[in-house]
Short mmCIF file of C-alpha atoms in Angstrom, two decimals:
data_model
loop_
_atom_site.label_atom_id
_atom_site.label_comp_id
_atom_site.label_asym_id
_atom_site.label_seq_id
_atom_site.Cartn_x
_atom_site.Cartn_y
_atom_site.Cartn_z
CA UNK A 1 59.08 44.96 -29.62
CA UNK A 2 57.50 43.86 -26.35
CA UNK A 3 59.39 42.94 -23.18
CA UNK A 4 58.03 41.47 -19.96
CA UNK A 5 59.91 41.54 -16.63
CA UNK A 6 58.39 39.63 -13.71
CA UNK A 7 54.97 40.77 -14.91
CA UNK A 8 52.08 40.05 -12.56
CA UNK A 9 48.44 41.03 -12.75
CA UNK A 10 45.31 40.04 -10.85
CA UNK A 11 41.78 41.36 -10.60
CA UNK A 12 41.33 40.02 -7.08
CA UNK A 13 43.93 39.46 -4.37
CA UNK A 14 45.25 35.93 -4.30
CA UNK A 15 44.04 35.02 -7.80
CA UNK A 16 46.81 35.88 -10.30
CA UNK A 17 45.84 36.22 -13.94
CA UNK A 18 49.40 36.84 -15.16
CA UNK A 19 52.15 35.19 -13.12
CA UNK A 20 55.86 36.23 -13.16
CA UNK A 21 55.94 36.59 -16.95
CA UNK A 22 59.41 37.16 -18.43
CA UNK A 23 60.59 37.35 -22.00
CA UNK A 24 60.55 39.43 -25.17
CA UNK A 25 58.46 39.18 -28.32
CA UNK A 26 60.27 40.19 -31.51
CA UNK A 27 59.17 43.01 -33.78
CA UNK A 28 57.94 42.30 -37.28
CA UNK A 29 56.48 38.94 -36.30
CA UNK A 30 52.95 37.58 -36.02
CA UNK A 31 52.51 36.32 -32.47
CA UNK A 32 49.53 34.12 -31.60
CA UNK A 33 48.42 33.91 -27.97
CA UNK A 34 46.29 30.85 -27.26
CA UNK A 35 44.88 29.29 -24.11
CA UNK A 36 41.66 28.14 -22.44
CA UNK A 37 38.85 30.58 -21.71
CA UNK A 38 39.51 32.77 -18.70
CA UNK A 39 43.28 32.22 -18.60
CA UNK A 40 44.11 35.90 -19.18
CA UNK A 41 44.79 36.20 -22.91
CA UNK A 42 42.72 39.36 -23.37
CA UNK A 43 44.11 40.75 -20.11
CA UNK A 44 47.64 40.43 -21.47
CA UNK A 45 46.53 42.18 -24.65
CA UNK A 46 45.05 45.05 -22.61
CA UNK A 47 48.34 45.34 -20.71
CA UNK A 48 50.18 45.66 -24.03
CA UNK A 49 47.75 48.39 -25.08
CA UNK A 50 48.23 50.24 -21.79
CA UNK A 51 44.51 50.00 -21.00
CA UNK A 52 45.30 48.40 -17.62
CA UNK A 53 48.46 48.51 -15.49
CA UNK A 54 50.50 45.65 -13.97
CA UNK A 55 50.15 44.73 -10.32
CA UNK A 56 53.94 44.34 -10.22
CA UNK A 57 56.81 43.93 -12.63
CA UNK A 58 56.86 45.74 -15.96
CA UNK A 59 55.92 45.60 -19.62
CA UNK A 60 57.45 47.77 -22.32
CA UNK A 61 56.63 48.44 -25.96
CA UNK A 62 59.69 49.57 -27.96
CA UNK A 63 61.40 50.46 -24.68
CA UNK A 64 58.56 52.55 -23.20
CA UNK A 65 55.67 51.79 -20.89
CA UNK A 66 52.54 51.14 -22.98
CA UNK A 67 49.99 53.90 -22.73
CA UNK A 68 46.44 54.44 -23.99
CA UNK A 69 46.36 56.48 -27.16
CA UNK A 70 49.84 55.50 -28.39
CA UNK A 71 49.43 56.44 -32.04
CA UNK A 72 51.56 53.54 -33.31
CA UNK A 73 49.38 50.95 -31.56
CA UNK A 74 46.13 49.75 -33.16
CA UNK A 75 43.63 47.61 -31.26
CA UNK A 76 40.78 45.62 -32.79
CA UNK A 77 38.33 44.02 -30.37
CA UNK A 78 35.66 41.43 -31.08
CA UNK A 79 32.89 44.01 -31.57
CA UNK A 80 34.93 45.86 -34.25
CA UNK A 81 34.47 49.29 -32.61
CA UNK A 82 32.96 50.83 -35.76
CA UNK A 83 30.75 53.91 -35.54
CA UNK A 84 27.33 52.87 -36.90
CA UNK A 85 26.38 56.43 -37.90
CA UNK A 86 29.48 56.86 -40.09
CA UNK A 87 29.94 55.44 -43.60
CA UNK A 88 32.73 53.03 -44.43
CA UNK A 89 34.82 55.91 -45.79
CA UNK A 90 34.16 58.04 -42.72
CA UNK A 91 35.12 55.18 -40.40
CA UNK A 92 38.38 54.71 -42.29
CA UNK A 93 39.10 58.44 -42.23
CA UNK A 94 38.45 58.90 -38.51
CA UNK A 95 42.04 58.59 -37.29
CA UNK A 96 43.38 60.53 -40.26
CA UNK A 97 41.03 63.40 -39.44
CA UNK A 98 42.25 63.38 -35.84
CA UNK A 99 45.81 63.62 -37.18
CA UNK A 100 44.70 66.48 -39.45
CA UNK A 101 45.83 64.88 -42.68
CA UNK A 102 45.29 67.02 -45.77
CA UNK A 103 42.09 66.36 -47.67
CA UNK A 104 43.92 65.02 -50.74
CA UNK A 105 46.15 62.70 -48.71
CA UNK A 106 43.21 61.50 -46.66
CA UNK A 107 41.14 60.65 -49.73
CA UNK A 108 44.06 58.88 -51.38
CA UNK A 109 44.66 56.70 -48.30
CA UNK A 110 40.96 55.93 -47.85
CA UNK A 111 40.54 54.93 -51.51
CA UNK A 112 43.63 52.71 -51.35
CA UNK A 113 42.47 51.01 -48.15
CA UNK A 114 38.98 50.39 -49.55
CA UNK A 115 40.65 48.62 -52.47
CA UNK A 116 43.06 46.63 -50.27
CA UNK A 117 40.21 45.49 -48.02
CA UNK A 118 37.98 44.50 -50.94
CA UNK A 119 35.43 47.18 -50.07
CA UNK A 120 35.32 49.05 -53.35
CA UNK A 121 31.74 50.11 -53.98
CA UNK A 122 31.00 50.16 -50.23
CA UNK A 123 32.44 53.61 -49.47
CA UNK A 124 29.01 55.12 -48.78
CA UNK A 125 27.62 52.10 -46.92
CA UNK A 126 27.04 52.16 -43.16
CA UNK A 127 28.28 49.30 -40.93
CA UNK A 128 24.72 48.01 -40.52
CA UNK A 129 24.51 47.58 -44.30
CA UNK A 130 27.70 45.47 -44.44
CA UNK A 131 28.13 41.74 -43.87
CA UNK A 132 30.05 40.46 -40.86
CA UNK A 133 33.13 39.85 -42.99
CA UNK A 134 32.93 43.30 -44.54
CA UNK A 135 32.65 44.93 -41.11
CA UNK A 136 35.69 43.00 -39.94
CA UNK A 137 37.68 44.06 -43.02
CA UNK A 138 36.61 47.64 -42.40
CA UNK A 139 37.83 47.45 -38.78
CA UNK A 140 41.19 46.04 -39.91
CA UNK A 141 41.46 48.70 -42.61
CA UNK A 142 40.72 51.48 -40.12
CA UNK A 143 43.60 50.20 -37.97
CA UNK A 144 46.09 49.69 -40.82
CA UNK A 145 45.40 53.04 -42.48
CA UNK A 146 47.22 54.70 -39.56
CA UNK A 147 50.35 52.68 -40.35
CA UNK A 148 50.85 51.26 -36.85
CA UNK A 149 53.92 49.31 -35.75
CA UNK A 150 51.85 47.19 -33.33
CA UNK A 151 48.49 45.60 -34.17
CA UNK A 152 46.60 43.97 -31.29
CA UNK A 153 43.76 41.63 -32.30
CA UNK A 154 41.39 40.07 -29.75
CA UNK A 155 39.76 37.05 -31.43
CA UNK A 156 38.91 39.16 -34.48
CA UNK A 157 37.39 36.34 -36.55
CA UNK A 158 35.65 34.26 -33.88
CA UNK A 159 32.09 35.39 -34.69
CA UNK A 160 32.37 34.70 -38.43
CA UNK A 161 31.39 31.61 -40.39
CA UNK A 162 34.19 29.24 -41.36
CA UNK A 163 34.58 30.33 -44.98
CA UNK A 164 34.56 34.06 -44.18
CA UNK A 165 37.03 33.46 -41.37
CA UNK A 166 39.44 31.69 -43.73
CA UNK A 167 39.10 34.45 -46.32
CA UNK A 168 40.01 37.09 -43.73
CA UNK A 169 42.91 35.00 -42.44
CA UNK A 170 44.18 34.84 -46.03
CA UNK A 171 43.82 38.60 -46.43
CA UNK A 172 45.63 39.34 -43.16
CA UNK A 173 48.45 36.97 -44.16
CA UNK A 174 48.77 38.63 -47.57
CA UNK A 175 48.84 42.11 -46.04
CA UNK A 176 51.58 41.11 -43.59
CA UNK A 177 53.74 39.18 -46.04
CA UNK A 178 53.09 40.84 -49.41
CA UNK A 179 52.76 44.53 -48.49
CA UNK A 180 56.20 46.11 -48.00
CA UNK A 181 54.73 48.80 -45.72
CA UNK A 182 53.67 46.07 -43.27
CA UNK A 183 56.99 44.22 -43.17
CA UNK A 184 57.91 45.74 -39.77
CA UNK A 185 54.40 45.49 -38.36
CA UNK A 186 54.19 43.39 -35.19
CA UNK A 187 50.88 41.54 -34.82
CA UNK A 188 49.58 40.05 -31.55
CA UNK A 189 46.64 37.73 -32.21
CA UNK A 190 44.55 36.37 -29.34
CA UNK A 191 42.74 33.26 -30.56
CA UNK A 192 41.11 30.05 -29.37
CA UNK A 193 41.86 28.37 -32.67
CA UNK A 194 44.91 26.12 -32.97
CA UNK A 195 44.47 26.05 -36.75
CA UNK A 196 44.40 29.85 -36.93
CA UNK A 197 47.49 30.14 -34.73
CA UNK A 198 49.47 27.71 -36.91
CA UNK A 199 48.27 29.29 -40.16
CA UNK A 200 49.11 32.92 -39.33
CA UNK A 201 51.89 32.96 -36.76
CA UNK A 202 55.66 33.05 -36.57
CA UNK A 203 55.55 32.59 -32.80
CA UNK A 204 52.90 30.84 -30.71
CA UNK A 205 52.55 31.62 -27.00
CA UNK A 206 50.58 29.06 -25.00
CA UNK A 207 48.98 30.37 -21.81
CA UNK A 208 47.72 28.16 -18.99
CA UNK A 209 45.04 28.86 -16.39
CA UNK A 210 47.63 30.22 -13.94
CA UNK A 211 48.90 32.86 -16.36
CA UNK A 212 52.13 31.09 -17.29
CA UNK A 213 53.24 31.35 -20.92
CA UNK A 214 55.25 28.88 -23.02
CA UNK A 215 56.60 30.05 -26.39
CA UNK A 216 57.31 28.02 -29.52
CA UNK A 217 58.38 28.93 -33.04
CA UNK A 218 55.98 28.35 -35.91
CA UNK A 219 55.81 28.77 -39.67
CA UNK A 220 53.38 31.27 -41.13
CA UNK A 221 51.84 29.11 -43.85
CA UNK A 222 49.68 31.37 -45.96
CA UNK A 223 46.89 30.72 -48.49
CA UNK A 224 46.70 27.29 -50.06
CA UNK A 225 48.45 25.48 -47.22
CA UNK A 226 45.46 24.23 -45.23
CA UNK A 227 45.33 20.90 -47.05
CA UNK A 228 49.06 20.20 -46.77
CA UNK A 229 50.34 17.36 -44.63
CA UNK A 230 52.89 19.63 -42.96
CA UNK A 231 50.23 22.09 -41.85
CA UNK A 232 48.03 19.27 -40.51
CA UNK A 233 50.95 17.70 -38.62
CA UNK A 234 51.85 21.02 -37.02
CA UNK A 235 48.26 21.55 -35.89
CA UNK A 236 48.29 18.10 -34.27
CA UNK A 237 51.66 18.82 -32.64
CA UNK A 238 50.47 22.16 -31.25
CA UNK A 239 47.35 20.52 -29.84
CA UNK A 240 49.50 17.96 -28.04
CA UNK A 241 51.80 20.64 -26.62
CA UNK A 242 48.82 22.74 -25.61
CA UNK A 243 47.17 19.90 -23.73
CA UNK A 244 50.43 19.12 -21.92
CA UNK A 245 51.05 22.76 -20.97
CA UNK A 246 47.57 24.10 -20.33
CA UNK A 247 46.19 20.89 -18.82
CA UNK A 248 43.06 20.83 -20.95
CA UNK A 249 41.88 21.31 -24.51
CA UNK A 250 40.56 24.59 -25.89
#
């Protein structure tokens, strides 16, 4: 899905953020990208979205250079990007309107997504009238309603309380693993949370302060696994690997 060849990026000369990155990230997987603050995780996400360009080397998405506005790529940033003057339904319908979907198809997709996101009864509510968890679900729904093949998430749950965060992690896992339409969806999740990375991801990419990336396989655990010994042991193992690779804790 995504291929890097000698990828380099820096904001200032002599201070690389991404350093000679090589490799490929498979399609249909959930990839977590973790690392200490300021190491370049969000920068790498922006490169995948085509919002910024490499200093040297290359990055490709399904064989093409990433570009802003690629209709199969959905990006969700920390501030959700919702329009406060539009209702939940209108926010969901925004991309469909741009694509000029028929009114009947649009309404059918919006109604289905409201149900899938647990927002039934909130169709006429504005973002300011929704809780933090509801706004986050709305942002995810607005991305998924366009049926993307690449979903880029920049610490989407970091501002939420612990219980709401776990509920949304469960919902994202269920969407990826239980919804047949999402089976080929590739998810890139930037996170500071080792527990979140282990819980959601098939692949974990550990980034150090010099922009180097180490990749390891994981097991996407799913709801009900947080109290298991296996999940706990894998969190401890990832923390050890992270400290060895990144040189410091999160």
